[in-house]
CSV table of C-alpha atoms in Angstrom, one decimal:
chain,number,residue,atom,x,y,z
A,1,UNK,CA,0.0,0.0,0.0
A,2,UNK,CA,1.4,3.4,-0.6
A,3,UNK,CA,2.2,5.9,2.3
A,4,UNK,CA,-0.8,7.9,0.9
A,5,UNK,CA,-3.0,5.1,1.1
A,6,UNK,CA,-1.3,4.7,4.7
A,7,UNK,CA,-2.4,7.7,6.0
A,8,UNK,CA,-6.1,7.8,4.3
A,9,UNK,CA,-6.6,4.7,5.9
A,10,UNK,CA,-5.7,5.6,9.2
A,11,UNK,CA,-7.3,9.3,8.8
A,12,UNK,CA,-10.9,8.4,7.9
A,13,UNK,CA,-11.5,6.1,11.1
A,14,UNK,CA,-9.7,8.4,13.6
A,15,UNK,CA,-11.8,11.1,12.0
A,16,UNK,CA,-15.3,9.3,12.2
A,17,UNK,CA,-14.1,8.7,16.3
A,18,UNK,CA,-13.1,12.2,16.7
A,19,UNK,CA,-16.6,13.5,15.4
A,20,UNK,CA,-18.7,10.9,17.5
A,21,UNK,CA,-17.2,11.6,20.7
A,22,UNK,CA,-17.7,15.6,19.9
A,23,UNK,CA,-21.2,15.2,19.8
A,24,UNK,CA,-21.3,13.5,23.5
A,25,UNK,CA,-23.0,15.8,25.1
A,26,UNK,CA,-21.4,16.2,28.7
A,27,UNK,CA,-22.4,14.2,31.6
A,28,UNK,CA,-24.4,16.8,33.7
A,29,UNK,CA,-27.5,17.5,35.5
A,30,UNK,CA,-30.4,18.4,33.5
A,31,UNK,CA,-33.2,18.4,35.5
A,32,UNK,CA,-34.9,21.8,37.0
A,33,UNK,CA,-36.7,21.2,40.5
A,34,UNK,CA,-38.7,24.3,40.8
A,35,UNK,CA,-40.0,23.3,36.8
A,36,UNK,CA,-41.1,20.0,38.1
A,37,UNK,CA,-42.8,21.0,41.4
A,38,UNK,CA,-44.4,23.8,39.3
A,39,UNK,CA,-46.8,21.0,37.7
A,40,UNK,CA,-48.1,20.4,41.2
A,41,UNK,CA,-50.2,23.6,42.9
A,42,UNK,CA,-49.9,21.3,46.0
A,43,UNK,CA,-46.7,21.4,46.2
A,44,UNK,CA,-46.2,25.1,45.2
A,45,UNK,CA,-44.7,26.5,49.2
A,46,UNK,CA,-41.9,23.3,49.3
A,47,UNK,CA,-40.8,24.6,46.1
A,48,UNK,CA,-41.0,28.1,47.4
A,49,UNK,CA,-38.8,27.1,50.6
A,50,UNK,CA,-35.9,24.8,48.1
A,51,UNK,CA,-35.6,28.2,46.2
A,52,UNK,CA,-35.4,30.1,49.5
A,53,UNK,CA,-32.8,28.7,51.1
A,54,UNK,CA,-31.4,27.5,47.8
A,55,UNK,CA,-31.6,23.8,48.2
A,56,UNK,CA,-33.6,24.3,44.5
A,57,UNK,CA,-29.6,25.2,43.3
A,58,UNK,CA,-28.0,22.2,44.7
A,59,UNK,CA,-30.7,19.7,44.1
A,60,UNK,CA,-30.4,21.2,40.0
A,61,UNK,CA,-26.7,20.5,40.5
A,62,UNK,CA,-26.7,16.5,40.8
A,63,UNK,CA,-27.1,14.0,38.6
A,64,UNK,CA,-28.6,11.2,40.8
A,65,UNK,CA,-31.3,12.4,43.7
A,66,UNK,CA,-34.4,11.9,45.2
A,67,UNK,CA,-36.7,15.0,46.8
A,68,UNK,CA,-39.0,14.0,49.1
A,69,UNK,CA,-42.0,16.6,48.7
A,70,UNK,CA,-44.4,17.3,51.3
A,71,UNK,CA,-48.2,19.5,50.4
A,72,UNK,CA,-49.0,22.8,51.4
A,73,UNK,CA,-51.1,21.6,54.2
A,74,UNK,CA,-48.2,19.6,55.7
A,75,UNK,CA,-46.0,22.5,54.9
A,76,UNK,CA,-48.0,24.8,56.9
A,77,UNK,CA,-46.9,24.1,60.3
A,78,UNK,CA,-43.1,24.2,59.6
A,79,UNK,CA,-43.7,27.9,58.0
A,80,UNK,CA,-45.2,28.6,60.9
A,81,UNK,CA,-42.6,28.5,63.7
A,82,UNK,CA,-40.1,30.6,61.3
A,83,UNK,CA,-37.1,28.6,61.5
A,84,UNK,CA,-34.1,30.2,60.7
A,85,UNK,CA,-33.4,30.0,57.4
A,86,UNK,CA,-30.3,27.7,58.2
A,87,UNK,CA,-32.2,25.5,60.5
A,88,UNK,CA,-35.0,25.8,57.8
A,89,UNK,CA,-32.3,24.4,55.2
A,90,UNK,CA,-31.3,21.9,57.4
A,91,UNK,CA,-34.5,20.6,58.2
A,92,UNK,CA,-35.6,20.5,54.2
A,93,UNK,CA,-31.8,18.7,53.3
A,94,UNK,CA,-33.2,15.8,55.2
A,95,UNK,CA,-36.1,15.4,52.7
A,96,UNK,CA,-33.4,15.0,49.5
A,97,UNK,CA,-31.5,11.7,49.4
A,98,UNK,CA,-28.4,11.4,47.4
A,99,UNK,CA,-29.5,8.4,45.3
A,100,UNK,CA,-32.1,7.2,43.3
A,101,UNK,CA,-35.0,5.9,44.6
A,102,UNK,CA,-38.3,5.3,42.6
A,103,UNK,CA,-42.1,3.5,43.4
A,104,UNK,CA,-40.7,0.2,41.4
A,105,UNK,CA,-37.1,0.6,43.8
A,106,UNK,CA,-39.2,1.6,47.7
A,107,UNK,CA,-40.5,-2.1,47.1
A,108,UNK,CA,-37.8,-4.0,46.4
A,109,UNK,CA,-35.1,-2.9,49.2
A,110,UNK,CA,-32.8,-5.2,49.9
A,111,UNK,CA,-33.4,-6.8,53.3
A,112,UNK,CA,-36.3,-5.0,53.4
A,113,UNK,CA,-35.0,-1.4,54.2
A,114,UNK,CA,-31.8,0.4,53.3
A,115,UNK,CA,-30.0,3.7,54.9
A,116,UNK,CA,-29.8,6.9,52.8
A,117,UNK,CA,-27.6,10.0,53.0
A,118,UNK,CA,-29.4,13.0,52.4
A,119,UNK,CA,-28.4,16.1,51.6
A,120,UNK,CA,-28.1,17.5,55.5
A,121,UNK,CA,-25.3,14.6,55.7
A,122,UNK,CA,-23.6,15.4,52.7
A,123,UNK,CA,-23.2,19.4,53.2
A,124,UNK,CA,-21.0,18.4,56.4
A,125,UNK,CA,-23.3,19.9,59.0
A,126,UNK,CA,-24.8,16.9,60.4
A,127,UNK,CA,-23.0,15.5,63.3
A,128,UNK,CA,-21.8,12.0,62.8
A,129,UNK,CA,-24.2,10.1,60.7
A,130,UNK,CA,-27.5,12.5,61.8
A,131,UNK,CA,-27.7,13.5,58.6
A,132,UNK,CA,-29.0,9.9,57.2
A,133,UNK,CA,-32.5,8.4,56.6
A,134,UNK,CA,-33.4,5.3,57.0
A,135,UNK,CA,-36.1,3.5,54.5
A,136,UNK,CA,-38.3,0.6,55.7
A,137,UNK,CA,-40.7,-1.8,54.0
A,138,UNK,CA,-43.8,-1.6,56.4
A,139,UNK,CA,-46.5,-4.3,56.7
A,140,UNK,CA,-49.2,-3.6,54.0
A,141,UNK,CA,-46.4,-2.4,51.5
A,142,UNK,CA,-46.6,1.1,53.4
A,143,UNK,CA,-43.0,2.1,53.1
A,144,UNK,CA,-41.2,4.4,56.0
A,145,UNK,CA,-38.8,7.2,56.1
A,146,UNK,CA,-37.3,8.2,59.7
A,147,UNK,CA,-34.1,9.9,59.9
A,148,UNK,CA,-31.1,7.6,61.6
A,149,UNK,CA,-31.1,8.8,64.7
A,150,UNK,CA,-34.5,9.4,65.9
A,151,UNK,CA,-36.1,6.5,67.6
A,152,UNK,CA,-39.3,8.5,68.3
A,153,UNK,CA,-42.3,7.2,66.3
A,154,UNK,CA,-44.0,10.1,65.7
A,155,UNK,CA,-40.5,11.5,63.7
A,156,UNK,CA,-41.5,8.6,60.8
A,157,UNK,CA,-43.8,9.7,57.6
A,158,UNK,CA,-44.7,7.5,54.8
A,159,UNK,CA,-44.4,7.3,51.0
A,160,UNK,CA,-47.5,8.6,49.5
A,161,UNK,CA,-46.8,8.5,45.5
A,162,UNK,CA,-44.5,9.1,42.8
A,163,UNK,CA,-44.8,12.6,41.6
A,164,UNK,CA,-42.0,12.6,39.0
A,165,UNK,CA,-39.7,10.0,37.8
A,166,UNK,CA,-36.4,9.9,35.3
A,167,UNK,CA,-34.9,7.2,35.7
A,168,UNK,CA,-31.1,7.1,37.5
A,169,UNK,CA,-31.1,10.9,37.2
A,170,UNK,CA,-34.1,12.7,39.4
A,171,UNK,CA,-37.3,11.1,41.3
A,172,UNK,CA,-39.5,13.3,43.5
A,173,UNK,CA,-41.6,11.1,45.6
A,174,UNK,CA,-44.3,13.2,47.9
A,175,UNK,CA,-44.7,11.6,51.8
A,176,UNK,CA,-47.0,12.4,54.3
A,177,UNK,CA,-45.0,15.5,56.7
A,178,UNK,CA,-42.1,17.1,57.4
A,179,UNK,CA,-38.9,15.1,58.0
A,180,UNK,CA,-37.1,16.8,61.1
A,181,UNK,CA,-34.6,15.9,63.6
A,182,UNK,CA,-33.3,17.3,66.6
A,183,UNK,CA,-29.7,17.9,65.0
A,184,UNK,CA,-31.5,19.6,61.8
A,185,UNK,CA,-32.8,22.2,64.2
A,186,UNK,CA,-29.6,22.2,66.4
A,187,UNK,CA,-28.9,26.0,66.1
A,188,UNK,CA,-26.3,26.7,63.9
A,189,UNK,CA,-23.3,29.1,64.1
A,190,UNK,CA,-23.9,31.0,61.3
A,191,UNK,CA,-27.6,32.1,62.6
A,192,UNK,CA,-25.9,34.4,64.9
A,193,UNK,CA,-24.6,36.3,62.2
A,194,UNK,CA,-27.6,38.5,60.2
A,195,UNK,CA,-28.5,38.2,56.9
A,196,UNK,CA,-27.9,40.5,54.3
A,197,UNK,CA,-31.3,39.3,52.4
A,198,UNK,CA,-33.4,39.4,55.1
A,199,UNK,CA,-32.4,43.0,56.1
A,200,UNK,CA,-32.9,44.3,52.9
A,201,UNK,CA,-36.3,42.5,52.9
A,202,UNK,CA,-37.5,44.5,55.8
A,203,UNK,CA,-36.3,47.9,55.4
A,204,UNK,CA,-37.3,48.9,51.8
A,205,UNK,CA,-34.7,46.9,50.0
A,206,UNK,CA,-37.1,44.1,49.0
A,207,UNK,CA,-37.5,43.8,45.2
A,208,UNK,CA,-33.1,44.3,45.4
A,209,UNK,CA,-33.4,41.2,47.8
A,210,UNK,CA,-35.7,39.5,45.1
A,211,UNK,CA,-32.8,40.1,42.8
A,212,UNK,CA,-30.3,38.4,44.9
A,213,UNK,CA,-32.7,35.6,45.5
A,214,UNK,CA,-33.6,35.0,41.8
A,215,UNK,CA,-29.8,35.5,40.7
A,216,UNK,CA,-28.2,31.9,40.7
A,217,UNK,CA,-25.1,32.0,43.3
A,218,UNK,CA,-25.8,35.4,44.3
A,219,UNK,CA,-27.3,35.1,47.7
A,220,UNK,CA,-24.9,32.6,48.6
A,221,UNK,CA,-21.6,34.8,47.8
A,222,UNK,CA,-23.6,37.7,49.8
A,223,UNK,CA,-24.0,35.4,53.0
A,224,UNK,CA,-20.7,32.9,52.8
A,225,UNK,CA,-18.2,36.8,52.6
A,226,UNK,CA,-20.5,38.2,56.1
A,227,UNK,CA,-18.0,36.3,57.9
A,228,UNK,CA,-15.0,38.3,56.8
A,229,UNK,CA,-16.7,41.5,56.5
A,230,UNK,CA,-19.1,42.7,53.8
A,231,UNK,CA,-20.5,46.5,53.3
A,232,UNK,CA,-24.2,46.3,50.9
A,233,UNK,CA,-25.2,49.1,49.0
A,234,UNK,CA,-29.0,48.3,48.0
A,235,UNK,CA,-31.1,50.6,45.8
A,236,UNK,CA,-34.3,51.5,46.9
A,237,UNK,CA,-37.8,50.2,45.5
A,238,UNK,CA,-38.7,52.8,43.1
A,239,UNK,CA,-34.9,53.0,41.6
A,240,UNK,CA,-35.1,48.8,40.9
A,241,UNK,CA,-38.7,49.2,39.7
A,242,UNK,CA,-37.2,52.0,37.2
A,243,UNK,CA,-33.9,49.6,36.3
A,244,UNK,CA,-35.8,46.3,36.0
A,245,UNK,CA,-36.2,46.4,31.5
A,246,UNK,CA,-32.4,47.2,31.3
A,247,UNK,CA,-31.9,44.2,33.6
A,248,UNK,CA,-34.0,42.2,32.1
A,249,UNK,CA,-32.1,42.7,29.0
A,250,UNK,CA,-28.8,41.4,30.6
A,251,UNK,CA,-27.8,37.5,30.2
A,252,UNK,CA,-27.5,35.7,33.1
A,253,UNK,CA,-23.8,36.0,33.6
A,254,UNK,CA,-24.3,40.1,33.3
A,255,UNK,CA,-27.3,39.9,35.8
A,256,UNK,CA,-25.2,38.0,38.2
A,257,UNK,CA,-22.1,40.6,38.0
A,258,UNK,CA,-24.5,43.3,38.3
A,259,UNK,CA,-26.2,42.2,41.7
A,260,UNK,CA,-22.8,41.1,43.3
A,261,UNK,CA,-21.6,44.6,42.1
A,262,UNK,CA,-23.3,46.1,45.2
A,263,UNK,CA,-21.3,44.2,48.0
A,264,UNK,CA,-18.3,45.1,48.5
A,265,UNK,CA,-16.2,42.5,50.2
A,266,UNK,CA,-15.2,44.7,53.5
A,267,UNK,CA,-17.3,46.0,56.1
A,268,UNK,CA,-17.5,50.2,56.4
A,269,UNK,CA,-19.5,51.8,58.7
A,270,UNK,CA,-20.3,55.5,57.4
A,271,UNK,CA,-17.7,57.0,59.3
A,272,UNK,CA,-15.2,54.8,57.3
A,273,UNK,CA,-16.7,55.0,53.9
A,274,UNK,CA,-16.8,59.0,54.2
A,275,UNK,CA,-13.0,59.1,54.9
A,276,UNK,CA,-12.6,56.5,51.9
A,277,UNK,CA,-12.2,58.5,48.3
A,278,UNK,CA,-11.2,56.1,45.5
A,279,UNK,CA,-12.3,52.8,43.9
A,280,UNK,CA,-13.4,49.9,46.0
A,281,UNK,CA,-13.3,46.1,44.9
A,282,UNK,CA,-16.6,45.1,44.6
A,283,UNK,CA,-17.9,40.8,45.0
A,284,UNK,CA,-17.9,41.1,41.7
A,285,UNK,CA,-14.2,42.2,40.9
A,286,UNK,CA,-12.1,39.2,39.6
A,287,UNK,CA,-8.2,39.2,38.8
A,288,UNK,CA,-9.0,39.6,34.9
A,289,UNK,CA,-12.4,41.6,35.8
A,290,UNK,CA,-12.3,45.4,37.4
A,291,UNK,CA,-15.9,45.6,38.4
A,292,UNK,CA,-14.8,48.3,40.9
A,293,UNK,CA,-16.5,51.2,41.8
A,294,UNK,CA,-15.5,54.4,43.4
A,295,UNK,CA,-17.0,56.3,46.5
A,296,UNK,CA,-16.8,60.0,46.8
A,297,UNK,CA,-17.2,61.7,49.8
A,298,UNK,CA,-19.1,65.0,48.7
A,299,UNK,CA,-20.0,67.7,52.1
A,300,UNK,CA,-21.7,65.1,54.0
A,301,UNK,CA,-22.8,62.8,51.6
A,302,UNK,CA,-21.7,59.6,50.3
A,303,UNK,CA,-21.7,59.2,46.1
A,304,UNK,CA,-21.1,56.1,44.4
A,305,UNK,CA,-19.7,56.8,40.5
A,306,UNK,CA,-20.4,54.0,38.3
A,307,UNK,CA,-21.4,53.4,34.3
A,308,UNK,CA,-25.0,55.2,35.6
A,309,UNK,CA,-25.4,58.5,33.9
A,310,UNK,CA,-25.9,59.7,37.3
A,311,UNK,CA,-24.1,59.2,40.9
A,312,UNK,CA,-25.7,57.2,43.3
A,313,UNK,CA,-26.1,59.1,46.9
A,314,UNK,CA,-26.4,56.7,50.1
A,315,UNK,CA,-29.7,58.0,51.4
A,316,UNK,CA,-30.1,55.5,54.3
A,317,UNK,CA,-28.9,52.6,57.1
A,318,UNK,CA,-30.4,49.4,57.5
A,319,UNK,CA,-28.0,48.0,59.4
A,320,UNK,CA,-23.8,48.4,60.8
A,321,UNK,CA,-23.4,45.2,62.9
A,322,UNK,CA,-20.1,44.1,63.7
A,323,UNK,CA,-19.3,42.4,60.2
A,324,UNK,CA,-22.2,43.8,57.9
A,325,UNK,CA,-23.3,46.9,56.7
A,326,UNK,CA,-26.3,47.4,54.4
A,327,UNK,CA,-26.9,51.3,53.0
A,328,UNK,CA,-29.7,52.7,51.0
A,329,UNK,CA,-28.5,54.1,47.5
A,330,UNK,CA,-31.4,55.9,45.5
A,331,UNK,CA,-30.0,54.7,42.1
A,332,UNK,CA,-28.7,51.0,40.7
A,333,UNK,CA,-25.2,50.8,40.2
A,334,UNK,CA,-24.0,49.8,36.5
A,335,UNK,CA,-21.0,47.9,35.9
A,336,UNK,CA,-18.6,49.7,33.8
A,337,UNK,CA,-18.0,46.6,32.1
A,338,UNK,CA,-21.3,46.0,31.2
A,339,UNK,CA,-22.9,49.2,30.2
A,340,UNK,CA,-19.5,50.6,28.6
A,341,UNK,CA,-19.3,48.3,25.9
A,342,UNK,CA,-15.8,46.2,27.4
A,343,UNK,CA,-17.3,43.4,28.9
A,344,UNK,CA,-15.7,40.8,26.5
A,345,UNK,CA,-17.4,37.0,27.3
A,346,UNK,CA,-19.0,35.6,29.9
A,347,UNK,CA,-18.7,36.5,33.6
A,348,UNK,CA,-17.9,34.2,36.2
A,349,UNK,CA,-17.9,35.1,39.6
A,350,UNK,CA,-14.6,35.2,41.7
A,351,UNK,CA,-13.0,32.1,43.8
A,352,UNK,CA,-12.1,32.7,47.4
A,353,UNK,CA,-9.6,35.6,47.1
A,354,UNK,CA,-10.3,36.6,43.7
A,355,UNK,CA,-10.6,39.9,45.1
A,356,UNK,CA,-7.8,40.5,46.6
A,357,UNK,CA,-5.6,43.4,45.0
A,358,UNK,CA,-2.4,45.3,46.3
A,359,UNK,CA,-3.2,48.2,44.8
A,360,UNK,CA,-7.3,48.3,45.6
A,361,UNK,CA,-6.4,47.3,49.4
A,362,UNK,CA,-3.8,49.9,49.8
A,363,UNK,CA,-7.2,52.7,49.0
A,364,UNK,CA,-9.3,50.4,51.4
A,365,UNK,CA,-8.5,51.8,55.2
A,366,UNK,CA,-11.8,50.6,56.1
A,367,UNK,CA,-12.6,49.7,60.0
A,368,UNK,CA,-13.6,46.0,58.9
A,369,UNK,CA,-11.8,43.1,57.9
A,370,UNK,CA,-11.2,41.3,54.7
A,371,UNK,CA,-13.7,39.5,53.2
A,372,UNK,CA,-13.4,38.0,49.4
A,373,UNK,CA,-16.7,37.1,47.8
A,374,UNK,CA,-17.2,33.3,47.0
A,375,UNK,CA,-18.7,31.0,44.1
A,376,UNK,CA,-20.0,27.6,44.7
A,377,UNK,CA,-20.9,26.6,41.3
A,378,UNK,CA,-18.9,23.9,39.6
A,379,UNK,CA,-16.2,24.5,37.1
A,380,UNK,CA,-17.0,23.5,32.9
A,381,UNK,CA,-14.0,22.9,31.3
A,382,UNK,CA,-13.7,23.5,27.8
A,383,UNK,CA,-15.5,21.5,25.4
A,384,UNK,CA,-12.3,21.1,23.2
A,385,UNK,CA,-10.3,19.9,25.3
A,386,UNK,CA,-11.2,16.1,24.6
A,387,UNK,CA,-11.4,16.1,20.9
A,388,UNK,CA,-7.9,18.5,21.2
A,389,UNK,CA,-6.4,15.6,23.5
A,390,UNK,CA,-7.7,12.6,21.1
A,391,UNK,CA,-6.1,14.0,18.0
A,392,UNK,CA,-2.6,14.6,19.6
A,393,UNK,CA,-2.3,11.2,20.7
A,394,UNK,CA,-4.2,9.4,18.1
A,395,UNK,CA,-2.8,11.2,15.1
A,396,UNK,CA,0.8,10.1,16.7
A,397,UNK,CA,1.0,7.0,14.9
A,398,UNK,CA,0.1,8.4,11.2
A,399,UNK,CA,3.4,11.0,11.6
A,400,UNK,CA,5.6,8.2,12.8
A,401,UNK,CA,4.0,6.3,9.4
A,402,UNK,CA,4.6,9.2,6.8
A,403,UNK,CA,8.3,9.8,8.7
């Protein structure tokens, strides 16, 4: 055979390989929680309590899981008490197993029962194995959920029906009441810190706090950088209401960068920001992303100079506790970046750190300490990196053939 017949015969089956395995699509979660539940009015206040304390995010970021979903009427008395929302998260982690369990698999347990971990086990808060749920095969093919620990009978509810099934990847099974434990509703040490959310929420900062809430990652980069220090500046009702089309208009990586855009990762009281002239890294400032904005001390009021056509003034206080401050602005802040015409591909927000800049904390002589924002979603890599990989070392053999 001739060296071009060599290499034609080697190219054309490497090259039918290298286009199969590019159309893989990657091995990821596809499933949306909050769209499932959606199809069940009976259901609607669990979904509304996943998305609050943003179980809804991780449950939409596994590939195998089972939620256990409980009615309104059921849900009632757990709204009720107004657990904090960490208990509150807690206390709803128990009712999401990290496997797969469907009506066909409740009835054919090995043994007869089998011991879960749920989601309170797996996010490292549970004491020792508290965070696990047992499953038993009752008489009369009634079949039995009680977390691990709990011998109390009246801590057991039972598997109703099969509200939504795909098979190895999601199952949502509904059960007769809340799941709880004593060491889901253990008080926890973050509740003694506030929450930025639920300040805003009470002081005329809501439909900003609805922001954060709807913006994926958002609220949980606000709440994880309280603990190193974190200064808020929320606009007010009417100047979101006003600001809400542009928004709207934004992708969701520029929706995300704008909301984190008004924390910046230190805490000020106003003493501290009036004596602080000059740009200030914002949650959203990466090492290849500015996202800063700079505070201007003008007489006795505080101005915040962004991409807006106007400056924002700091009309307000909700709150300077020891590590958070929270300050009404009567205008939304605008990314240069994004409303200047250089934001240049996606956004991501910034890993622990991210934010931290010689130059940036030399300007910040702030009264607080630290903080960096956070991001807890999942790196992608790049979808050419397989196909790039596959033709270095498959094409190897056709150069040592045509040398």
């Amino acid at each position: 055979m001739s060296l071009a017949g060599v290499v034609h015969a080697r190219c054309v089956p490497l090259l039918l390989i290298l286009f199969t395995l590019s159309t893989f699509p990657a091995c990821r979660a596809t499933h949306n929680i909050t769209a499932i539940l959606a199809e069940h009015r009976d259901l609607a206040e669990f979904s509304r309590q996943l998305t609050a304390t943003g179980l809804a995010d991780n449950i939409d970021g596994r590939n195998t899981i089972t939620v256990l979903a409980v009615d309104d009427a059921h849900m009632a008395p757990l709204k009720a008490r107004g657990l904090p929302r960490e208990t509150l998260r807690h206390v709803l982690s128990l009712h999401v197993l990290v496997d797969y369990y469907d009506d066909a698999k409740l009835h054919r347990l090995p043994g007869g029962s089998a011991v879960v971990s749920t989601l309170f086990q797996a996010s490292g808060d549970a004491p020792g194995s508290e965070g696990m749920v047992k499953i038993a095969d009752r008489r009369g093919g009634r079949v039995a959920f009680v977390p691990q620990d709990v011998d109390d009978a009246q801590a057991t509810v039972f598997y109703i029906k099969s509200v939504h099934e795909a098979p190895y990847n999601i199952s949502v099974l509904q059960v007769s009441a809340v799941i709880s434990s004593p060491a889901a509703e253990a008080p926890s040490a973050t509740e003694s810190r506030p929450n930025a959310t639920d300040v805003m929420c009470k002081r005329g900062c809501g439909r900003f706090a609805a922001l954060v809430a709807a913006t994926a990652d958002a609220a949980a980069t606000y709440e994880k950088s309280i603990a190193g220090g974190l200064t808020v500046f929320c606009p007010a009702d009417k100047a979101v209401q006003a600001f809400t089309p542009a928004f709207k208009d934004l992708s969701p990586d520029g929706r995300l960068a704008l909301v984190l855009y008004h924390g910046v990762p230190r805490h000020y009281s106003l003493l501290a920001l009036k004596a602080n002239n000059g740009d200030m890294n914002t949650l959203a400032t990466d090492g290849t992303k500015g996202y800063s904005l700079t505070v201007r001390d003008v007489g006795d009021t505080v101005t915040l100079l962004s991409a807006a056509p106007k400056p924002a003034t700091v009309t307000g206080t909700l709150t300077d506790a020891e590590t958070l401050s929270v300050y009404v602005i009567d205008a939304v802040l605008q990314p240069r970046e994004l409303f200047n015409g250089s934001h240049a591909g996606p956004y991501t927000a910034p890993s622990p750190g991210a934010n931290a800049s010689p130059d940036a904390d030399a300007k910040q002589d702030g009264d607080g300490g630290g903080g960096r924002g956070q991001n807890n979603g999942a790196s992608v890599a790049a979808p050419g990196v397989l196909p790039f990989a596959l033709v270095f070392l498959l094409a190897a053999p056709i150069v040592v053939v045509i040398v």
